[in-house]
Tab-separated table of C-alpha atoms in Angstrom:
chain	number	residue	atom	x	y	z
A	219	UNK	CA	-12.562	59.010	24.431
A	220	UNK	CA	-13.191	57.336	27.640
A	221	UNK	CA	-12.354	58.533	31.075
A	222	UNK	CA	-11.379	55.241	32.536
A	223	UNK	CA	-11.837	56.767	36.121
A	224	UNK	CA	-15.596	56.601	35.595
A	225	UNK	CA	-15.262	53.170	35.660
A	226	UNK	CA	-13.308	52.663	38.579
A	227	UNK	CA	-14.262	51.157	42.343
A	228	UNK	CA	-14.030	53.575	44.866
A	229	UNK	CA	-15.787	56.412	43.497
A	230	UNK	CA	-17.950	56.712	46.583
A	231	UNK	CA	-18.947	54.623	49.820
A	232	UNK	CA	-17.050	53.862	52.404
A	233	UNK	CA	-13.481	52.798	52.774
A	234	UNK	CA	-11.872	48.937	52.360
A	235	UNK	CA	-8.821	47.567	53.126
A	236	UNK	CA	-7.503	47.615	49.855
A	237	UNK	CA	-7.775	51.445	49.835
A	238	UNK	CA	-11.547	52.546	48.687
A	239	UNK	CA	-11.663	49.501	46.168
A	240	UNK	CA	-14.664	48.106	47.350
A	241	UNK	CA	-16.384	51.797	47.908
A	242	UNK	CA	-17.357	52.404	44.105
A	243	UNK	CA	-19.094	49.517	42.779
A	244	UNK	CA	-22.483	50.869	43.970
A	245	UNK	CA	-22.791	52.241	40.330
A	246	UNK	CA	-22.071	49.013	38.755
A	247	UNK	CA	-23.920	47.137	41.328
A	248	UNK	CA	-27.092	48.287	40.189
A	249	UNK	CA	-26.772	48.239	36.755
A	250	UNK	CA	-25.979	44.567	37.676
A	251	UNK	CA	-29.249	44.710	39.188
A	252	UNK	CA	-32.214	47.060	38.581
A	253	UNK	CA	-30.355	48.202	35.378
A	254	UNK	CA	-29.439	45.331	33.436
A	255	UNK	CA	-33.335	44.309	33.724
A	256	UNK	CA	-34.015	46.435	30.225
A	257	UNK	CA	-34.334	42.749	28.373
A	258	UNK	CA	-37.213	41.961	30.080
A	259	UNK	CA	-36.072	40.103	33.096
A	260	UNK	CA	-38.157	40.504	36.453
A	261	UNK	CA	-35.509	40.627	38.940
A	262	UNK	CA	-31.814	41.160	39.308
A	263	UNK	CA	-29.656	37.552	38.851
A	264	UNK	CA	-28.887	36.771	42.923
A	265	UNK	CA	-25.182	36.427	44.117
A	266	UNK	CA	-23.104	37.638	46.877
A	267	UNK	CA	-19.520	37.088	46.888
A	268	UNK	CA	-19.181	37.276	50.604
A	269	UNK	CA	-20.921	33.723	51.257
A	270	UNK	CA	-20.613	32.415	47.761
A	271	UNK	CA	-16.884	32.535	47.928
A	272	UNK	CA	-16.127	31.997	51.480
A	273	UNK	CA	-12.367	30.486	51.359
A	274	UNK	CA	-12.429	31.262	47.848
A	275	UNK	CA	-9.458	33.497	47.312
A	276	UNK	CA	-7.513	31.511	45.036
A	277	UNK	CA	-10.642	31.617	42.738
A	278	UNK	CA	-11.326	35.410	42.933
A	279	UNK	CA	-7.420	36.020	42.529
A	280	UNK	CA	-7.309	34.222	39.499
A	281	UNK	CA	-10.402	35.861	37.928
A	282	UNK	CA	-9.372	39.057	38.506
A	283	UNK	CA	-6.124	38.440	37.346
A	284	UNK	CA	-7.280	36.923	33.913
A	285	UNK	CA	-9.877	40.075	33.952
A	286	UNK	CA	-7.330	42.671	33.463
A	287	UNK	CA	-5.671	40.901	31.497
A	288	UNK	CA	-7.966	40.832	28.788
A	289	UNK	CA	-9.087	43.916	29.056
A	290	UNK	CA	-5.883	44.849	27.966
A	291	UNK	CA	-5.725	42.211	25.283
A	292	UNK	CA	-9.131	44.211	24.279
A	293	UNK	CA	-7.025	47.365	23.711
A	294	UNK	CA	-4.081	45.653	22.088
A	295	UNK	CA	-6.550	44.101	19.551
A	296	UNK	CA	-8.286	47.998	18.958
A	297	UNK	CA	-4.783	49.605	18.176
A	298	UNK	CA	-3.814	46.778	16.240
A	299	UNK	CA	-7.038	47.347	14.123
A	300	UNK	CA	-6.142	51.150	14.038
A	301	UNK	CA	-2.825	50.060	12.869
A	302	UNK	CA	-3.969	48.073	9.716
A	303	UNK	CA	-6.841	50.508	8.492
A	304	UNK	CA	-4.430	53.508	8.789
A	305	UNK	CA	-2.157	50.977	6.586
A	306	UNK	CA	-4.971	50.332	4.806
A	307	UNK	CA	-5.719	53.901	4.152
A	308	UNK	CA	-2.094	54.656	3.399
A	309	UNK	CA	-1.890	52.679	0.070
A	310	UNK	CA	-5.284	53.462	-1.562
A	311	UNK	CA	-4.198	57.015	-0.831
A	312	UNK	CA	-1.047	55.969	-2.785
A	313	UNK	CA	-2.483	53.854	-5.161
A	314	UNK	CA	-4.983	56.581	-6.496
A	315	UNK	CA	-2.170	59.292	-6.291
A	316	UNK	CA	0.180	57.030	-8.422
A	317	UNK	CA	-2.567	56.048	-11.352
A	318	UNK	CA	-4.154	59.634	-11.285
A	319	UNK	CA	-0.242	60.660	-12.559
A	320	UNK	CA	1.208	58.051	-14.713
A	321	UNK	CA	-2.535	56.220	-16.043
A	322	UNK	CA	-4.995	59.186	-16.585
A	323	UNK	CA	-3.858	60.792	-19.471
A	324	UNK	CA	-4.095	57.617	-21.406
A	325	UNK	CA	-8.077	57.871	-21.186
A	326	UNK	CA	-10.379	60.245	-23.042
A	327	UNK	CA	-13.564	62.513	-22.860
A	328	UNK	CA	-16.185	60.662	-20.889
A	329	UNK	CA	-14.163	57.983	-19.890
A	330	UNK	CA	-11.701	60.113	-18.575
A	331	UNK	CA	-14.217	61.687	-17.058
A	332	UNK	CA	-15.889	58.130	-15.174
A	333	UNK	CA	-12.518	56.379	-14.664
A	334	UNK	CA	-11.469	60.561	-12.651
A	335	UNK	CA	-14.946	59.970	-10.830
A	336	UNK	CA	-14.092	56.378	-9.523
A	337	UNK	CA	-10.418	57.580	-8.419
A	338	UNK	CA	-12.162	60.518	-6.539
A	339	UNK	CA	-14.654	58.205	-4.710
A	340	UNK	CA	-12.456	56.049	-3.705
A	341	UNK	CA	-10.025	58.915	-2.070
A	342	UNK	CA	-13.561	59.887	-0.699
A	343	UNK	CA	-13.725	56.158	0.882
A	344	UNK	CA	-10.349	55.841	2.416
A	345	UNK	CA	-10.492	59.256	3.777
A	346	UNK	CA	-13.450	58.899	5.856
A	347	UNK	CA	-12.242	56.261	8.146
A	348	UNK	CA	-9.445	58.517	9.135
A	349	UNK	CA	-11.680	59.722	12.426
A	350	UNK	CA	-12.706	55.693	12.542
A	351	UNK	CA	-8.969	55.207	13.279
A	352	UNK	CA	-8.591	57.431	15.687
A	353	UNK	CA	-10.953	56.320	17.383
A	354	UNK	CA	-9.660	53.059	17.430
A	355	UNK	CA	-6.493	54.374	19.063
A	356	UNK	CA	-8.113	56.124	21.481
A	357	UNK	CA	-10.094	52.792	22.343
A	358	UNK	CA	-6.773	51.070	23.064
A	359	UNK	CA	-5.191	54.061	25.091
A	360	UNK	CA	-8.389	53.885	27.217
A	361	UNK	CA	-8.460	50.366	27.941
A	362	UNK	CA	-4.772	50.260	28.637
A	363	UNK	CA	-5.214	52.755	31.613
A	364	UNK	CA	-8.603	51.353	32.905
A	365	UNK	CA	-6.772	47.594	33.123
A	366	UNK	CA	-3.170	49.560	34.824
A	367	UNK	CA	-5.279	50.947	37.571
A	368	UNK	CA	-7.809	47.972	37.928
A	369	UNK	CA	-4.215	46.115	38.117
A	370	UNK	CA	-3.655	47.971	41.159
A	371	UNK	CA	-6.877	47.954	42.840
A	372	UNK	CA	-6.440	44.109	42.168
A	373	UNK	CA	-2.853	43.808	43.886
A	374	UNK	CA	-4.299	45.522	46.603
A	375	UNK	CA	-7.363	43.503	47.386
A	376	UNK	CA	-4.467	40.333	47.093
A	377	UNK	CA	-2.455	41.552	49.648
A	378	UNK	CA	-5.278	42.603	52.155
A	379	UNK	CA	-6.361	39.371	51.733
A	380	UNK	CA	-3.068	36.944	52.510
A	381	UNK	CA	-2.078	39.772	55.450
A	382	UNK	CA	-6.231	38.634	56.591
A	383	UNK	CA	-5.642	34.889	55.782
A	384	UNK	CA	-1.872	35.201	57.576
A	385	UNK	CA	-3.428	36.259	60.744
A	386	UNK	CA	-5.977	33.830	60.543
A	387	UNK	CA	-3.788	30.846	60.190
A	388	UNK	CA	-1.431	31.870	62.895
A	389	UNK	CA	-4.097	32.017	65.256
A	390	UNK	CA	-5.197	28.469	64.144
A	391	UNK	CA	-1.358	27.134	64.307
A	392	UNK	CA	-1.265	29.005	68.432
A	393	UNK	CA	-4.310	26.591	69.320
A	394	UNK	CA	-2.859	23.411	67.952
A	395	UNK	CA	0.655	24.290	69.584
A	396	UNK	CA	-1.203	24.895	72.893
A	397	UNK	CA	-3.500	21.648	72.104
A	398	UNK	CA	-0.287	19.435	71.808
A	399	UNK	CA	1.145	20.729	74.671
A	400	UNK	CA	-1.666	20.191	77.340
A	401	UNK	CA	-1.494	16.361	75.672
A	402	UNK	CA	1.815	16.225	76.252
A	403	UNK	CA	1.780	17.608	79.859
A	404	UNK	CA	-0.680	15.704	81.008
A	405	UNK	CA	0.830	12.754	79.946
A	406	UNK	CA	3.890	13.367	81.805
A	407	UNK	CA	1.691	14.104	85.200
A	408	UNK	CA	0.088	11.162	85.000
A	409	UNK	CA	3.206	8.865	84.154
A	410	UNK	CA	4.737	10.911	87.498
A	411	UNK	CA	1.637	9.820	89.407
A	412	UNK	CA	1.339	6.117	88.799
A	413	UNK	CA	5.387	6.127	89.386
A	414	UNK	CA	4.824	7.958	92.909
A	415	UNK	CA	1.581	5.780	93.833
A	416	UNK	CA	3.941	2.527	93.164
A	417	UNK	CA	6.720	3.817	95.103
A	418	UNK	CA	4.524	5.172	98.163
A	419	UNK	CA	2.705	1.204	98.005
A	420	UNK	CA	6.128	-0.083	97.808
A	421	UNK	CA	7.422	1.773	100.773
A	422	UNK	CA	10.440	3.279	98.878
A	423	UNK	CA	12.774	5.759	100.363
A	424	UNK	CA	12.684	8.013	97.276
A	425	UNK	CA	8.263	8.434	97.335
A	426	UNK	CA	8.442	11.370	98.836
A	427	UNK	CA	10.732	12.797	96.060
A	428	UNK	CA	8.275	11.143	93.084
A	429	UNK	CA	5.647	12.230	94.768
A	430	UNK	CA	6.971	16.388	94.679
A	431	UNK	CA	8.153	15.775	90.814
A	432	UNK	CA	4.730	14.623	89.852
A	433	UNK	CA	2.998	17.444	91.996
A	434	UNK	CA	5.255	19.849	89.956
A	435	UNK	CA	4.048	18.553	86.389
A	436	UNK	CA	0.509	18.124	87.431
A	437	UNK	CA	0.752	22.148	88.531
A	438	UNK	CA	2.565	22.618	84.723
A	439	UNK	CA	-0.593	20.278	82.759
A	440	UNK	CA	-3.360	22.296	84.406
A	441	UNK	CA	-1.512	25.699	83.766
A	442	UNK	CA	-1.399	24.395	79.819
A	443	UNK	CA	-4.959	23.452	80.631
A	444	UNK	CA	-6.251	27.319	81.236
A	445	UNK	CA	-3.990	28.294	78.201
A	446	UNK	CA	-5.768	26.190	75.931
A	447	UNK	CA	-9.330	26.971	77.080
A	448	UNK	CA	-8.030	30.686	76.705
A	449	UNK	CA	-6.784	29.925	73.559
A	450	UNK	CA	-10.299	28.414	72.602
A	451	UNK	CA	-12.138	31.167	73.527
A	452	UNK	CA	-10.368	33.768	71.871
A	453	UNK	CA	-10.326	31.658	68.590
A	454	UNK	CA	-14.048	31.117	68.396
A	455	UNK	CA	-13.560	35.037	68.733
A	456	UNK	CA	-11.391	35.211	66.123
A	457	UNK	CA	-13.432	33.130	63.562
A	458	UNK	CA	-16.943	34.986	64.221
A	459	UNK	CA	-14.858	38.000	63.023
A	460	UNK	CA	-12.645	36.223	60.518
A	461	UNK	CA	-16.426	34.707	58.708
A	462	UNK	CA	-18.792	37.288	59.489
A	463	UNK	CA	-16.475	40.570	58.829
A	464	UNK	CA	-13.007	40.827	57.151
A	465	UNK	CA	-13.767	37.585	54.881
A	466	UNK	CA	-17.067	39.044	53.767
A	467	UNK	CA	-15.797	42.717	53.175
A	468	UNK	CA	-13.042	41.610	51.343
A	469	UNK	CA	-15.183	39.486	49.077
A	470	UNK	CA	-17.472	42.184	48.659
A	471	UNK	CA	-14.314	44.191	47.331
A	472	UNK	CA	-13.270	41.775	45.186
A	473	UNK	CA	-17.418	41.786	43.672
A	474	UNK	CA	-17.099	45.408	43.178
A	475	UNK	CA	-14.360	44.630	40.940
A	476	UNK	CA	-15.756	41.999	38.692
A	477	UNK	CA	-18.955	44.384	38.481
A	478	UNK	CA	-16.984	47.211	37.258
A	479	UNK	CA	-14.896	44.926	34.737
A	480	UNK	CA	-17.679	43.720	33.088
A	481	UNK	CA	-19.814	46.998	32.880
A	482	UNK	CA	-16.651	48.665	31.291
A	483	UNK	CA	-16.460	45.745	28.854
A	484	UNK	CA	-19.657	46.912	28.017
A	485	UNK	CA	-19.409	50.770	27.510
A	486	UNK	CA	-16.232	50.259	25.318
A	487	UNK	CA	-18.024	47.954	23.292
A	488	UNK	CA	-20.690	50.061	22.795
A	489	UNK	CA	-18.671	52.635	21.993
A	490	UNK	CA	-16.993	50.856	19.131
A	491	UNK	CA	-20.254	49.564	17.683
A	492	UNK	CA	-21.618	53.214	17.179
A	493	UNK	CA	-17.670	54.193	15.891
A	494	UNK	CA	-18.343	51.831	13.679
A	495	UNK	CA	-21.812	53.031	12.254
A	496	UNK	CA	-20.322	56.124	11.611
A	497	UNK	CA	-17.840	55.104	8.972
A	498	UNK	CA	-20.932	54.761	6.237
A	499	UNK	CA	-18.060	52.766	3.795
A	500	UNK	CA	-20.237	50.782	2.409
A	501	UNK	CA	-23.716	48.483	3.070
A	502	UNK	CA	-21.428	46.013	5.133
A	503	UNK	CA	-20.761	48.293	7.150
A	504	UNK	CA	-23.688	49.150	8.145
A	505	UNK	CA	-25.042	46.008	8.681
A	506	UNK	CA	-22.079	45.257	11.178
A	507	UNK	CA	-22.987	48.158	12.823
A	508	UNK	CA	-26.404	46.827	13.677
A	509	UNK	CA	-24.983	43.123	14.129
A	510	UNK	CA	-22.378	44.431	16.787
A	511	UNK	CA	-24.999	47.438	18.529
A	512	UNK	CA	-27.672	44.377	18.623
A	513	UNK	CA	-25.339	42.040	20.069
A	514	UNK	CA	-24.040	44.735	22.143
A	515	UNK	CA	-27.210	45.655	23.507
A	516	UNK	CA	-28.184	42.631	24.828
A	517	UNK	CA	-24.525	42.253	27.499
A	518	UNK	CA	-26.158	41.550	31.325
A	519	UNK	CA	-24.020	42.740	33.865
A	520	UNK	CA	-25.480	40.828	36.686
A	521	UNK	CA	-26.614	37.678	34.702
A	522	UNK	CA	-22.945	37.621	33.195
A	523	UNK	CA	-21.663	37.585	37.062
A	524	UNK	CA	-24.334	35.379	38.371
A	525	UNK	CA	-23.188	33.024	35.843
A	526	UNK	CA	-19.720	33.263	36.985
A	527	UNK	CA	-20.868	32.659	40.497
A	528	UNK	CA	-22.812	29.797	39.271
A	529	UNK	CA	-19.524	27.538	38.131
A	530	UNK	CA	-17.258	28.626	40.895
A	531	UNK	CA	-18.615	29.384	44.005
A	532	UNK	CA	-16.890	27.260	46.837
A	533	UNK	CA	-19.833	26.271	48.878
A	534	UNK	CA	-17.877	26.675	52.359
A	535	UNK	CA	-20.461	28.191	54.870
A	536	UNK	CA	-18.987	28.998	58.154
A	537	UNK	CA	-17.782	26.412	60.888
A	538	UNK	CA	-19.439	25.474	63.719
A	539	UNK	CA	-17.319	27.000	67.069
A	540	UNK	CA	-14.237	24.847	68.433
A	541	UNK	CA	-15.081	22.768	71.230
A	542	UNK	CA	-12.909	21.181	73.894
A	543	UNK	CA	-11.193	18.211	72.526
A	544	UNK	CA	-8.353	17.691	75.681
A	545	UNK	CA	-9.003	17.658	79.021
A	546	UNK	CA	-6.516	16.672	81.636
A	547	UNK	CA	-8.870	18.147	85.406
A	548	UNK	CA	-12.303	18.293	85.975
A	549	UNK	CA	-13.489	19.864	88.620
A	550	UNK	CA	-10.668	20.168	91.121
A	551	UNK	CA	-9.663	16.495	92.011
A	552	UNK	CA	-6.071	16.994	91.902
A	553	UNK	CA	-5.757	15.284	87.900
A	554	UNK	CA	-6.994	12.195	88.704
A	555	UNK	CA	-9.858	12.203	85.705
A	556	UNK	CA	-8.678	10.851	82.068
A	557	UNK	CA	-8.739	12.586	78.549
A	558	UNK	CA	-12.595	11.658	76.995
A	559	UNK	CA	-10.132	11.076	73.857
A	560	UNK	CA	-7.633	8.508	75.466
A	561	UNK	CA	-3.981	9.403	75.231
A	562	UNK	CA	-1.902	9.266	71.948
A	563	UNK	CA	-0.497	6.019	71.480
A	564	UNK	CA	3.419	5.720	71.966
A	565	UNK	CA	4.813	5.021	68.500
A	566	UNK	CA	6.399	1.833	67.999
A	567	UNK	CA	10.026	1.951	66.391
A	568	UNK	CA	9.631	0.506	63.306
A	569	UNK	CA	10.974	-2.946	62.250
A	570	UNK	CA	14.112	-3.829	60.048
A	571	UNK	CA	12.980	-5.564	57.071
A	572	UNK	CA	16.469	-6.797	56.080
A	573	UNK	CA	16.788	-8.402	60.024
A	574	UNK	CA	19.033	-7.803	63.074
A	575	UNK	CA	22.023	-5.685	63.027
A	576	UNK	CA	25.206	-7.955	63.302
A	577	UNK	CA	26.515	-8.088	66.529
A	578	UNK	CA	30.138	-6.543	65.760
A	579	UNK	CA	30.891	-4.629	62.687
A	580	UNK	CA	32.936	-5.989	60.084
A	581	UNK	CA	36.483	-5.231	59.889
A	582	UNK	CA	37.951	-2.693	57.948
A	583	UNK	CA	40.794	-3.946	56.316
A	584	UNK	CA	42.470	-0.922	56.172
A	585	UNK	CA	42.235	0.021	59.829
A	586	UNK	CA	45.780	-1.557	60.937
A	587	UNK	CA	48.841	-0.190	59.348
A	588	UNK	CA	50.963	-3.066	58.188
A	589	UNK	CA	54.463	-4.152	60.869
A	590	UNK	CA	56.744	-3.672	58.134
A	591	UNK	CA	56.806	-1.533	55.308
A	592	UNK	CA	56.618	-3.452	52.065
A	593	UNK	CA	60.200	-3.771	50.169
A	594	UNK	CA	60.607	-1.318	47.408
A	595	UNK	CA	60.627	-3.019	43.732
A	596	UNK	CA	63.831	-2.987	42.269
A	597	UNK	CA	64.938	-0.507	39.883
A	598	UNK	CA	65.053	-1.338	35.965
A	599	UNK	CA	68.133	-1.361	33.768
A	600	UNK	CA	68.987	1.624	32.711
A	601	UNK	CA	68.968	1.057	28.889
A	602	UNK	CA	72.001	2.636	26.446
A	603	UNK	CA	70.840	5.238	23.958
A	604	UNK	CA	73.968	4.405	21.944
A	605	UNK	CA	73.780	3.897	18.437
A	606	UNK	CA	76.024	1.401	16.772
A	607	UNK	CA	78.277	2.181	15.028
A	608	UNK	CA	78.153	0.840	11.282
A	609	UNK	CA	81.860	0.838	10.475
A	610	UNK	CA	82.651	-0.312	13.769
A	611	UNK	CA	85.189	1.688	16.522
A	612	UNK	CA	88.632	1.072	17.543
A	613	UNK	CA	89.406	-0.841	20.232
A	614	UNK	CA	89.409	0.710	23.733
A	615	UNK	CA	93.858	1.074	23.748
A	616	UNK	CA	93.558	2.985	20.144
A	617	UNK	CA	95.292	6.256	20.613
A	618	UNK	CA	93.319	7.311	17.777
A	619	UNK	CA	89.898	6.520	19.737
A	620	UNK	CA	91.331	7.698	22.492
A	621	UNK	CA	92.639	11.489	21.258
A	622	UNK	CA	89.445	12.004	19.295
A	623	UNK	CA	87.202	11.424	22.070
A	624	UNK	CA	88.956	12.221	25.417
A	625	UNK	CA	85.352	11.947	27.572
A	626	UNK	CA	85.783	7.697	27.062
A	627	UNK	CA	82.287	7.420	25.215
A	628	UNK	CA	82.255	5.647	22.303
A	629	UNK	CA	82.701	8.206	18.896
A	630	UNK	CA	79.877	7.793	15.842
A	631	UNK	CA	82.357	9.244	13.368
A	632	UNK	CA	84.023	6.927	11.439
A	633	UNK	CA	87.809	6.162	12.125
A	634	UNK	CA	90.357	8.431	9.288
A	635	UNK	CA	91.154	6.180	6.770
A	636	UNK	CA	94.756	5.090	7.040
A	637	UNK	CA	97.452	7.274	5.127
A	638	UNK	CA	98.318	6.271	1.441
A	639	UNK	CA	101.725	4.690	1.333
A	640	UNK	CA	104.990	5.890	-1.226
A	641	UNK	CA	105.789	3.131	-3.359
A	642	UNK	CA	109.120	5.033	-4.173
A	643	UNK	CA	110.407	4.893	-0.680
């Protein structure tokens, strides 16, 4: 089995930010060079991640990413093979256990004899790709732990990389705040000065006072003015080291990384092919053997990478230096010199495409409360639940009504009938 730490960056060198991962590719780096020249090539395939992926994070990020991932895919598909030929294994196992007992007995003599021999070989067959599955397994449980801790030196190199970019953009962002500012200020001065110089011409009492407030913002716009050359200075600072230093080391990392991906691709593979050769199942077999150690044999580190560099690289080369772009004094005539850029222009409000506003807005209608409340609707006739009576009722002076229903509301019984009289009487 493998000892995925042979294959990892930051065996030896110096350190990186993302903890030693860019200190161990030395191995891998020249097997991508001096090494991977076995096939007859005369020279090492020429890349270098730190200029051809200058601003190229996203790419590298994504690579690396997809990397691990299938090296672990590579794994998956190894135990997954292990799986099925242990399976495989299982049930001729069975199958020759099963007709040995129940099928044997039914042949004779020689045949017995040839149909035991083709049983036993067969056993023979199964049974010698029990190391080959092991093997297998161990392939997978290898690649698994390579692509954890390449996961990690990967997450590191990502975050070493935004905290480098963060910095980076903050000091670009602290320039253009500072730009915008002297524009602004100087603005302001001169707008105070050409307001003082009309009042002074004008002989106005208040000159003296526009004269002070514009002396005051011209003081403010060439304070902004030594901020922002500052601020320029200690940018162009900034990017020398930003392009020349923590970009490029970085990207070396991140090289280190792709070389030792691809040159552990390579050992495992290897690995499997001669796993493979050792089985001796059948002639098949040993023809993939050779196929797969063939194919095998031919993997280039570096041309592999130089290909890779080939279809992605970003092409950005570093920036020339940031130049002054605002100036508000020259030197020292009080403010009276212009921008070489002209001011911003004043934006224009922009106009209403459905015309003026009307001069009074409309009336609400249900602003004003009304002077009198409205009159309430009358109420409806309360309607009688009574049910008529079908043999009618006695009128209201009946003292017959009037006993059997003392509360005055009309009875639904029936009146008695009236008593039978004696004809004797």
């Amino acid at each position: 089995m493998f000892e995925a730490s042979q294959y990892m960056a930051g065996g030896g060198g110096g350190s990186s930010p993302a903890g030693g991962a860019g200190g161990g590719g030395g191995g891998f780096a020249a097997a991508a060079g001096a090494g991977s020249c076995g096939g007859g090539c005369s020279r090492a395939p020429e890349y270098d991640f730190a200029t051809d992926f200058l601003d190229g994070f996203d790419v590298l990020s994504k690579q690396s990413e997809a990397t691990v991932k299938a090296t672990k895919q590579l794994g998956s598909f190894f135990g997954k093979m292990s799986d099925i030929t242990k399976d495989y294994v299982k049930r001729i196992n069975s199958l020759c256990a099963n007709y040995r007992k129940k099928q044997m007995r039914r042949f004779n003599g020689s045949v017995q004899a040839a149909v035991q021999c083709v049983v036993d070989e067969l056993e023979k067959v199964s049974s010698s790709q029990l190391q080959f599955i092991t093997d297998l397994h161990d392939l997978k449980k290898d690649a698994w732990v390579f692509a954890k801790e390449q996961d990690k030196q990967c997450k590191l190199l990502v975050h070493s990389y935004e905290k480098m970019s963060k910095g980076w953009k903050q000091q670009l962002d602290c320039l253009k705040r500072s730009k915008d500012n002297l524009h602004k200020l100087s603005k302001e001065a001169k707008s105070m000065d050409n307001t003082a110089t009309k009042k002074e011409g004008k002989g106005n009492s208040d000159a003296s006072l526009a004269r002070a407030k514009y002396n005051t913002a011209d003081g403010k716009a060439k304070a902004a003015e030594r901020v922002y050359h500052d601020l320029i200075r200690q940018t162009n600072e900034r990017l020398v080291a930003y392009y020349e230093q923590e970009q490029p080391r970085i990207l070396k990392d991140f090289q280190s990384l792709q070389e030792t991906h691809v040159g552990y691709h390579k050992q495992i593979l290897e690995q499997y092919a001669n796993q493979l050769g050792s089985v001796h199942v059948n002639y098949t077999w040993g023809t993939a053997s050779e196929a797969v150690s063939s194919i095998v044999g031919r993997i280039e580190v570096g041309q592999d990478i130089a290909e890779f560099v080939q279809k992605s690289r970003t092409g950005v080369t570093e920036p020339p230096p940031f130049q002054v772009e605002l100036v508000y004094s020259d030197s020292g005539d009080g403010g009276s010199s212009s921008s070489p850029f002209g001011s911003k222009p004043s934006p224009s409000p922009p106009s209403n495409p459905f015309g003026s506003a009307p001069s009074s807005p409309p009336s609400n209608p249900f602003d004003s409360a009304p002077s009198s409340p409205p009159p309430k609707p009358p109420k409806p006739a309360r309607l009688s639940c009574a049910v008529p009576n079908p043999f009618g009722s006695p009128p209201a002076t009946s003292p017959e009504w009037r006993s059997n229903n003392s509360s005055g509301r009309p009875s639904h019984r029936p009146p008695p009938p009236p008593s039978p009289t004696n004809p004797f009487e």
